mmCIF file of C-alpha atoms and ligand atoms in Angstrom:
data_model
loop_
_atom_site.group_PDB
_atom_site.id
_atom_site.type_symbol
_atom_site.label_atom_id
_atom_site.label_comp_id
_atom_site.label_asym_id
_atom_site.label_seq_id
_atom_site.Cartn_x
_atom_site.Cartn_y
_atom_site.Cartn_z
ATOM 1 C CA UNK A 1 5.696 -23.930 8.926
ATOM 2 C CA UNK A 2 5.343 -27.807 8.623
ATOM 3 C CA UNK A 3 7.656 -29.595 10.166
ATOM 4 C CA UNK A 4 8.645 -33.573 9.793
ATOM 5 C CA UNK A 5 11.489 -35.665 11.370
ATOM 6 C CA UNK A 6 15.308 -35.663 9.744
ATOM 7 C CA UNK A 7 15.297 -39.854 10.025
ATOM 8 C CA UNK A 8 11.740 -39.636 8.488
ATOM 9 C CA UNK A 9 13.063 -37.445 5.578
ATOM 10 C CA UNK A 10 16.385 -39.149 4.855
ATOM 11 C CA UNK A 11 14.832 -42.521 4.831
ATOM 12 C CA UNK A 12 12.348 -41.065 1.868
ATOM 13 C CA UNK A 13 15.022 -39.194 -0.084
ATOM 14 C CA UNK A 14 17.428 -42.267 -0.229
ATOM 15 C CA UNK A 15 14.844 -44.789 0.196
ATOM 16 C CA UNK A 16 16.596 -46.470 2.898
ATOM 17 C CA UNK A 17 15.211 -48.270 6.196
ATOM 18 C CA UNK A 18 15.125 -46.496 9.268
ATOM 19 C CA UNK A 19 17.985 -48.651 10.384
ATOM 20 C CA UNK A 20 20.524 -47.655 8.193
ATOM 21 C CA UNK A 21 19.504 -43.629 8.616
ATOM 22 C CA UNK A 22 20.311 -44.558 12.114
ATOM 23 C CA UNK A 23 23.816 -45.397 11.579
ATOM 24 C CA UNK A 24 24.316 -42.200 8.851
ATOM 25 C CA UNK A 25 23.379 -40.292 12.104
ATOM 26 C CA UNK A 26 25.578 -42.074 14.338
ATOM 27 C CA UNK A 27 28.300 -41.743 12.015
ATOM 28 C CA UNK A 28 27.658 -37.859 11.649
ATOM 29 C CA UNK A 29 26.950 -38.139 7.796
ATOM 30 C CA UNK A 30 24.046 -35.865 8.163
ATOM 31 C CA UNK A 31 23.717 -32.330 7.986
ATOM 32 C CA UNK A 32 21.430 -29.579 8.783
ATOM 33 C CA UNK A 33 22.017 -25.694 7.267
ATOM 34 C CA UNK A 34 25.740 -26.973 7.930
ATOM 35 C CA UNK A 35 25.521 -28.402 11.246
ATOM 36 C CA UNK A 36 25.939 -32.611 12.275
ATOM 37 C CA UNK A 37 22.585 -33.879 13.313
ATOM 38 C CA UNK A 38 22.898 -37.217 14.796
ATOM 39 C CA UNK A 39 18.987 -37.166 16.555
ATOM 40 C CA UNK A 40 16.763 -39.180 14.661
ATOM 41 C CA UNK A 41 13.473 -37.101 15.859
ATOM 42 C CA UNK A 42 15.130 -33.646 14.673
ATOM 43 C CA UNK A 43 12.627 -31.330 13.134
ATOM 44 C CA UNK A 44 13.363 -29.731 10.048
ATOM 45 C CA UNK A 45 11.339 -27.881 7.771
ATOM 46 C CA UNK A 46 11.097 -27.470 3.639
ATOM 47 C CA UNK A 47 13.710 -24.421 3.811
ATOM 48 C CA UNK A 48 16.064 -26.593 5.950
ATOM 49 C CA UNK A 49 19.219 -27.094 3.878
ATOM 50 C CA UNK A 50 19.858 -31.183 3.983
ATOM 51 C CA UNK A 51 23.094 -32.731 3.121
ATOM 52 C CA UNK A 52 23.797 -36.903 3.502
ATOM 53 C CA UNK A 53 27.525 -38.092 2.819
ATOM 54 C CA UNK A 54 28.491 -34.545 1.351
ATOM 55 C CA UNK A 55 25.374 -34.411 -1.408
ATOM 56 C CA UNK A 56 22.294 -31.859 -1.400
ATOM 57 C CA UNK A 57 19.186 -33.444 -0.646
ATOM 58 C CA UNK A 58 16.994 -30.318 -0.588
ATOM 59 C CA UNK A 59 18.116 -26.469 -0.264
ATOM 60 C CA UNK A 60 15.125 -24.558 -1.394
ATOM 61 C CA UNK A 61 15.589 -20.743 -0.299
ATOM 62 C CA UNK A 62 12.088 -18.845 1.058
ATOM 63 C CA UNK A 63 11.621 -16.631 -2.513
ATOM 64 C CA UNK A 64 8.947 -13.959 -2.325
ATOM 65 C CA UNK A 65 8.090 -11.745 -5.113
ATOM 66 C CA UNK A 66 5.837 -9.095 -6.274
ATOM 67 C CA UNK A 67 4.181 -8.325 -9.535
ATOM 68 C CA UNK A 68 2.894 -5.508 -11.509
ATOM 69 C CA UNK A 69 -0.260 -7.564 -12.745
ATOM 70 C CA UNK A 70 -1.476 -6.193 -15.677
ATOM 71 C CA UNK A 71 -5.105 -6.345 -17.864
ATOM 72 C CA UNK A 72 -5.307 -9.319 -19.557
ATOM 73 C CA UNK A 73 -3.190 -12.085 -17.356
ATOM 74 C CA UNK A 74 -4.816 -14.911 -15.473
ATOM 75 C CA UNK A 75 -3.942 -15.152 -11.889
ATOM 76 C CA UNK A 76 -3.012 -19.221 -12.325
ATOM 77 C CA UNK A 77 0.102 -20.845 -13.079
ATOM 78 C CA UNK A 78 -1.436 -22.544 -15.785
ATOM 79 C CA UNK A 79 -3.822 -21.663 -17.855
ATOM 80 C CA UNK A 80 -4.871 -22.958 -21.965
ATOM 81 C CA UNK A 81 -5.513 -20.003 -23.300
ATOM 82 C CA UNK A 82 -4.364 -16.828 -21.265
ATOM 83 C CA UNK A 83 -0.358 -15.925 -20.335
ATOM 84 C CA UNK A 84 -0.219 -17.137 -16.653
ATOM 85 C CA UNK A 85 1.182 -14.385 -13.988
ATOM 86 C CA UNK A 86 3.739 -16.906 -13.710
ATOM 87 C CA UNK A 87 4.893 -16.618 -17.774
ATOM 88 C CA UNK A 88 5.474 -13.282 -16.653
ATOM 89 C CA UNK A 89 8.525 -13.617 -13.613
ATOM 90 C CA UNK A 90 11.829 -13.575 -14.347
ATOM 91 C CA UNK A 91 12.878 -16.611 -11.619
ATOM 92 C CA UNK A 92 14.697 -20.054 -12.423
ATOM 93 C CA UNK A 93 12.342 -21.069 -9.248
ATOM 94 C CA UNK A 94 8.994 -19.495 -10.151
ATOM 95 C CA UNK A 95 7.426 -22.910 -11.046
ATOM 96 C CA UNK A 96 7.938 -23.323 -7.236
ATOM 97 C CA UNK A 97 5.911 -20.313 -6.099
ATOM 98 C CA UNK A 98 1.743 -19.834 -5.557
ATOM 99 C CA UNK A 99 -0.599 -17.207 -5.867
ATOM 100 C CA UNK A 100 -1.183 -14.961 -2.668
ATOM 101 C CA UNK A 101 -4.834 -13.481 -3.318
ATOM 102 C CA UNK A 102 -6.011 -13.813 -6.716
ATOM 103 C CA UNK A 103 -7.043 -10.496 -9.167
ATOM 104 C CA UNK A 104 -9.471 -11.133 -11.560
ATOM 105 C CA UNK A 105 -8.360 -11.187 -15.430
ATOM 106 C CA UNK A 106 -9.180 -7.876 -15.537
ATOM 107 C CA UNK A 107 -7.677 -6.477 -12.541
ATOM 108 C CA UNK A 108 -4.350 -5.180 -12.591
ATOM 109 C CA UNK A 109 -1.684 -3.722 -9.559
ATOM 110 C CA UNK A 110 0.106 -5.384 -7.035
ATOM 111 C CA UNK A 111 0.188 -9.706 -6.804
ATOM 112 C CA UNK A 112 2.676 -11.466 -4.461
ATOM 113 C CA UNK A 113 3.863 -14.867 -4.954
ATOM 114 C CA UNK A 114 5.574 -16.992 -2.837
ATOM 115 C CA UNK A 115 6.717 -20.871 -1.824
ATOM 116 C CA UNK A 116 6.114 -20.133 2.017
ATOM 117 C CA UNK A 117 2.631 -21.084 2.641
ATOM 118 C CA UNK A 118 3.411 -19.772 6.121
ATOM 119 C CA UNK A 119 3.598 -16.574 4.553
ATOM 120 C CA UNK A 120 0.575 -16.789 2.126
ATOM 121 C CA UNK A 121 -1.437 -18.433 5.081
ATOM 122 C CA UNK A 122 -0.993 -15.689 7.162
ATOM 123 C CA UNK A 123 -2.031 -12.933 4.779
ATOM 124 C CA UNK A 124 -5.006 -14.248 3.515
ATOM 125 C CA UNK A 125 -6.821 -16.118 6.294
ATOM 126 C CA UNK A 126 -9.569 -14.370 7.227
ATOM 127 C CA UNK A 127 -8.779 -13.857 10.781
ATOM 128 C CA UNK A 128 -5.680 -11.880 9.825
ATOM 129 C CA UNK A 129 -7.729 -8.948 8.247
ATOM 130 C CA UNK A 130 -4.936 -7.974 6.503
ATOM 131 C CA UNK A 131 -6.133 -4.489 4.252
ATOM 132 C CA UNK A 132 -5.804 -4.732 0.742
ATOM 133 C CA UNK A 133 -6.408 -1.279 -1.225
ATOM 134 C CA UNK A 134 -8.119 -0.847 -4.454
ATOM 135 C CA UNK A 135 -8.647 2.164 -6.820
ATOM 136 C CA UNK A 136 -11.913 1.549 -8.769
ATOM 137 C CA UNK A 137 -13.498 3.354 -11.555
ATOM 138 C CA UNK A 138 -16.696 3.534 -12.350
ATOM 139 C CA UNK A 139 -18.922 3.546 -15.129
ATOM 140 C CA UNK A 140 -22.059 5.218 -13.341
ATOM 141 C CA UNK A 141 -21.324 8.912 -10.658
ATOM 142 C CA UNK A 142 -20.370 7.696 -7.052
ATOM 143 C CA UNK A 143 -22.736 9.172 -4.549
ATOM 144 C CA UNK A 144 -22.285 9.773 -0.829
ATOM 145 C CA UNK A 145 -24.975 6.978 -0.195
ATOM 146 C CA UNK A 146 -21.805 3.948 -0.894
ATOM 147 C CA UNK A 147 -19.983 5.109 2.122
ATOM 148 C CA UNK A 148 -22.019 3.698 4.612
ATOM 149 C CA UNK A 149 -23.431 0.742 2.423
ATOM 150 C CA UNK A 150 -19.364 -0.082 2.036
ATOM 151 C CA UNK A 151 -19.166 0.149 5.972
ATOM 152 C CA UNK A 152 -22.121 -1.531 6.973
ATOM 153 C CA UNK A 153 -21.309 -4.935 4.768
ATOM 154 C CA UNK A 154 -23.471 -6.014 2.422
ATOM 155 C CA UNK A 155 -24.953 -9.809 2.422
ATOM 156 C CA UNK A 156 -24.631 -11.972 -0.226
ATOM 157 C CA UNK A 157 -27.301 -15.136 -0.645
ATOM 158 C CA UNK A 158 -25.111 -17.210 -2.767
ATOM 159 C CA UNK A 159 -22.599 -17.837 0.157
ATOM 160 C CA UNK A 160 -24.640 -17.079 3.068
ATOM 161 C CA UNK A 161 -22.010 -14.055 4.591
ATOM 162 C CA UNK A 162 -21.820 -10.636 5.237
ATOM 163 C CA UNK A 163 -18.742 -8.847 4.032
ATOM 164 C CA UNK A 164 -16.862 -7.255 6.539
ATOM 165 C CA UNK A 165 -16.605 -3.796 7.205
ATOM 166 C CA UNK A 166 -14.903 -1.606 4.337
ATOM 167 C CA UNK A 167 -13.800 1.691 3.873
ATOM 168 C CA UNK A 168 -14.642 3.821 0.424
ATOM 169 C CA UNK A 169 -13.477 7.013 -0.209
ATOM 170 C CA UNK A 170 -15.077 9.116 -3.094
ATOM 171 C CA UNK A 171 -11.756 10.326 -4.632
ATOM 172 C CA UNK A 172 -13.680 12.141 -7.347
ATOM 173 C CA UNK A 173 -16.841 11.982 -9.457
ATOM 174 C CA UNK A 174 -16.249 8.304 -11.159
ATOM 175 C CA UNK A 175 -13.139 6.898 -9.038
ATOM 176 C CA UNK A 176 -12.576 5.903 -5.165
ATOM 177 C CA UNK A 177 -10.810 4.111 -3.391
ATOM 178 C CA UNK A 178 -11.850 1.069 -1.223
ATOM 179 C CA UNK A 179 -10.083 -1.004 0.978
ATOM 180 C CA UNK A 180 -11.275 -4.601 2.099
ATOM 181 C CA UNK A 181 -9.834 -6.860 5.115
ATOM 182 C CA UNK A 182 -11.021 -9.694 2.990
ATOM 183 C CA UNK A 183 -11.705 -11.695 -0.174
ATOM 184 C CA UNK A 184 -14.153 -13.188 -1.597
ATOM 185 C CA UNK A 185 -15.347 -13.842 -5.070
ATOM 186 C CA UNK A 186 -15.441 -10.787 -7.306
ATOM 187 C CA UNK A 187 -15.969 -9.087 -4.011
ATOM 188 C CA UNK A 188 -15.720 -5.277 -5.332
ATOM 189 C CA UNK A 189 -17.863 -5.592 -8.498
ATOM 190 C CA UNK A 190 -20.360 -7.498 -6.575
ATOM 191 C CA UNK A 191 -20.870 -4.873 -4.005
ATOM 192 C CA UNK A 192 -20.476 -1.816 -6.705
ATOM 193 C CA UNK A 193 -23.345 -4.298 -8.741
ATOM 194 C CA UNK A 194 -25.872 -3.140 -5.651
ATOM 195 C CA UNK A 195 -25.481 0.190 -6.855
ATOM 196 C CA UNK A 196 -25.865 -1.033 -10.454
ATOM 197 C CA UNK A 197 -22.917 0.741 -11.307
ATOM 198 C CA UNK A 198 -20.491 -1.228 -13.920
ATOM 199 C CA UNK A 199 -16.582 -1.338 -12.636
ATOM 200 C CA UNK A 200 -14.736 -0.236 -15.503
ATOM 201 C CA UNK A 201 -11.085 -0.193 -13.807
ATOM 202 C CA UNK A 202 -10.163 -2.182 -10.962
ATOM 203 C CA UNK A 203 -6.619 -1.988 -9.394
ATOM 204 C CA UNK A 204 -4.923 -2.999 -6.568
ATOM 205 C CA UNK A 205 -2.253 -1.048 -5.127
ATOM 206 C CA UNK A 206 -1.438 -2.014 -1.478
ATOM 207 C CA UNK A 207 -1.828 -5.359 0.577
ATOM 208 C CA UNK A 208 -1.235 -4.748 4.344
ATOM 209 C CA UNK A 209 1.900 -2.392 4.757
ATOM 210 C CA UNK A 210 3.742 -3.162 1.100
ATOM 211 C CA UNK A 211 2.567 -0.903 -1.972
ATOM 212 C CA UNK A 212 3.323 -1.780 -5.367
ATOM 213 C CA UNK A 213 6.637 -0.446 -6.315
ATOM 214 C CA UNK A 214 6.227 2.734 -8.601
ATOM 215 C CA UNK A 215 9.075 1.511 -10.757
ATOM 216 C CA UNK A 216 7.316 -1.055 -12.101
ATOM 217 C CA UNK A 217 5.508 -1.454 -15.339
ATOM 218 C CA UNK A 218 2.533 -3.442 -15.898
ATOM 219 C CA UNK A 219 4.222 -6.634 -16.464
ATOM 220 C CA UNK A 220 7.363 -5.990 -14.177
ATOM 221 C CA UNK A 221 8.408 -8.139 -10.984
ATOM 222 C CA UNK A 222 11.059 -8.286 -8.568
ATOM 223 C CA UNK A 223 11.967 -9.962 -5.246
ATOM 224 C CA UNK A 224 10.753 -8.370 -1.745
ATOM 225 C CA UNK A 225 13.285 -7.447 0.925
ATOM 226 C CA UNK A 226 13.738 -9.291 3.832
ATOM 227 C CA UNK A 227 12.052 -6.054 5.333
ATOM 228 C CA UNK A 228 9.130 -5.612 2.691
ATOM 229 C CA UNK A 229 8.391 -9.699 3.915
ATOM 230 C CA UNK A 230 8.389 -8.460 7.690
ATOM 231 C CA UNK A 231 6.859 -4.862 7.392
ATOM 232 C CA UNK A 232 4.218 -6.132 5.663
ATOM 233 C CA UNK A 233 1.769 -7.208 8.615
ATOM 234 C CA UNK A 234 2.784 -4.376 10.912
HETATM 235 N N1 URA B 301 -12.609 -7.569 -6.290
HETATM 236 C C1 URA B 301 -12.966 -7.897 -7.547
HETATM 237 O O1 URA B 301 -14.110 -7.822 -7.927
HETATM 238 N N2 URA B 301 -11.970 -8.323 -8.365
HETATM 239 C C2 URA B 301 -10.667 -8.388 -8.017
HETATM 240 O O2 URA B 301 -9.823 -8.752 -8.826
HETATM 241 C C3 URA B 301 -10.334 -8.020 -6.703
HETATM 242 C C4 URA B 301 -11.320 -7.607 -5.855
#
């Protein structure tokens, strides 16, 4: 997480010199999730709870949530002319939180938003490979041949890369399930569009070790457990 000075923060919040945050140290005004700071160079970070002379500076709380995405809302927090996944949580601080992964407008299943970029960073840059699991149904009969197309990667001109390794499993005639370590742009339908084969129904139901809760509806949130936040990369 990114970290800045106390002295540097204080002077900002107050707009005061660095002089006179000096002596509000020295004279053990300042405190840090309830403890007297008086070094000028102590780090702190956005979650650090900040009081100067007895008043609240900052005390933002870490707030991770997930939601049942359904058909038909626009992974953005704003948008003209869709409802926003955002409009949807029922927060006082979900202006504060960001998207982690994006489904497309017509995707629906599991989203997780958050206001630790710490968190968000670390499940979706590409070097974590974190799975995320989709069940897909098609408009056109799977055949055995997608397995190993899936697994091999398939390149794609328009950004010069070859998609990673994933794993597709026929789970009947017109559905399967396919799990990517990775993202890109409209990354299922483009690699069901080598097959020519139209994705009707595209859902996401698992990102790393968390699975959408089974009690909620389309539409439904709720906050993750300290454990769900952990558990989720192991
Ligand atoms: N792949 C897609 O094509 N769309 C999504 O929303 C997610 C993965």
């Amino acid at each position: 997480m990114q970290k800045s000075r106390i002295d540097k923060f204080v002077s900002n919040a107050l707009s005061v010199n660095k002089r006179d945050v000096k002596l509000l140290l020295a004279q053990n005004k300042v405190m840090v999730d309830g403890i007297v700071i008086t070094d000028a160079a102590f780090q702190i970070n956005k979650f650090s709870k900040i009081c100067v002379n007895g008043k609240v500076l900052q005390s933002d709380k870490p707030l991770y949530m997930m939601l049942h995405k359904p058909v038909g809302v626009v992974s953005a927090t704003k948008d003209e002319i869709h409802k926003t996944v955002i409009d949807l949580l029922d927060n006082p601080n979900k202006e504060s939180l960001h998207i982690v992964g994006r489904l497309d407008l017509n995707t629906s299943g599991l989203m997780l938003l958050t206001n630790d970029s710490r968190w968000s960073e670390r499940l979706t840059l590409p070097q974590s490979k974190v799975p995320k699991v989709y069940q897909v149904t098609l408009k056109e009969q799977l055949t055995q041949d997608y397995i190993a197309a899936f697994q091999q990667g398939m390149y794609f001109e328009y950004e010069d890369i070859t998609t990673e390794p994933a794993i597709l499993e026929i789970i009947s005639d017109y559905v399967a399930q396919v799990i990517l370590m990775e993202g890109k742009y409209h990354q299922i339908k483009r690699m069901f569009g080598r097959f020519r084969n139209q994705v009707m129904q595209l859902h996401r139901s698992k990102i790393g070790n968390l699975s959408l809760d089974a009690n909620l509806k389309a539409g439904d949130s709720r906050e993750l457990t300290a454990e769900e936040v952990e558990n989720i990369f192991s």
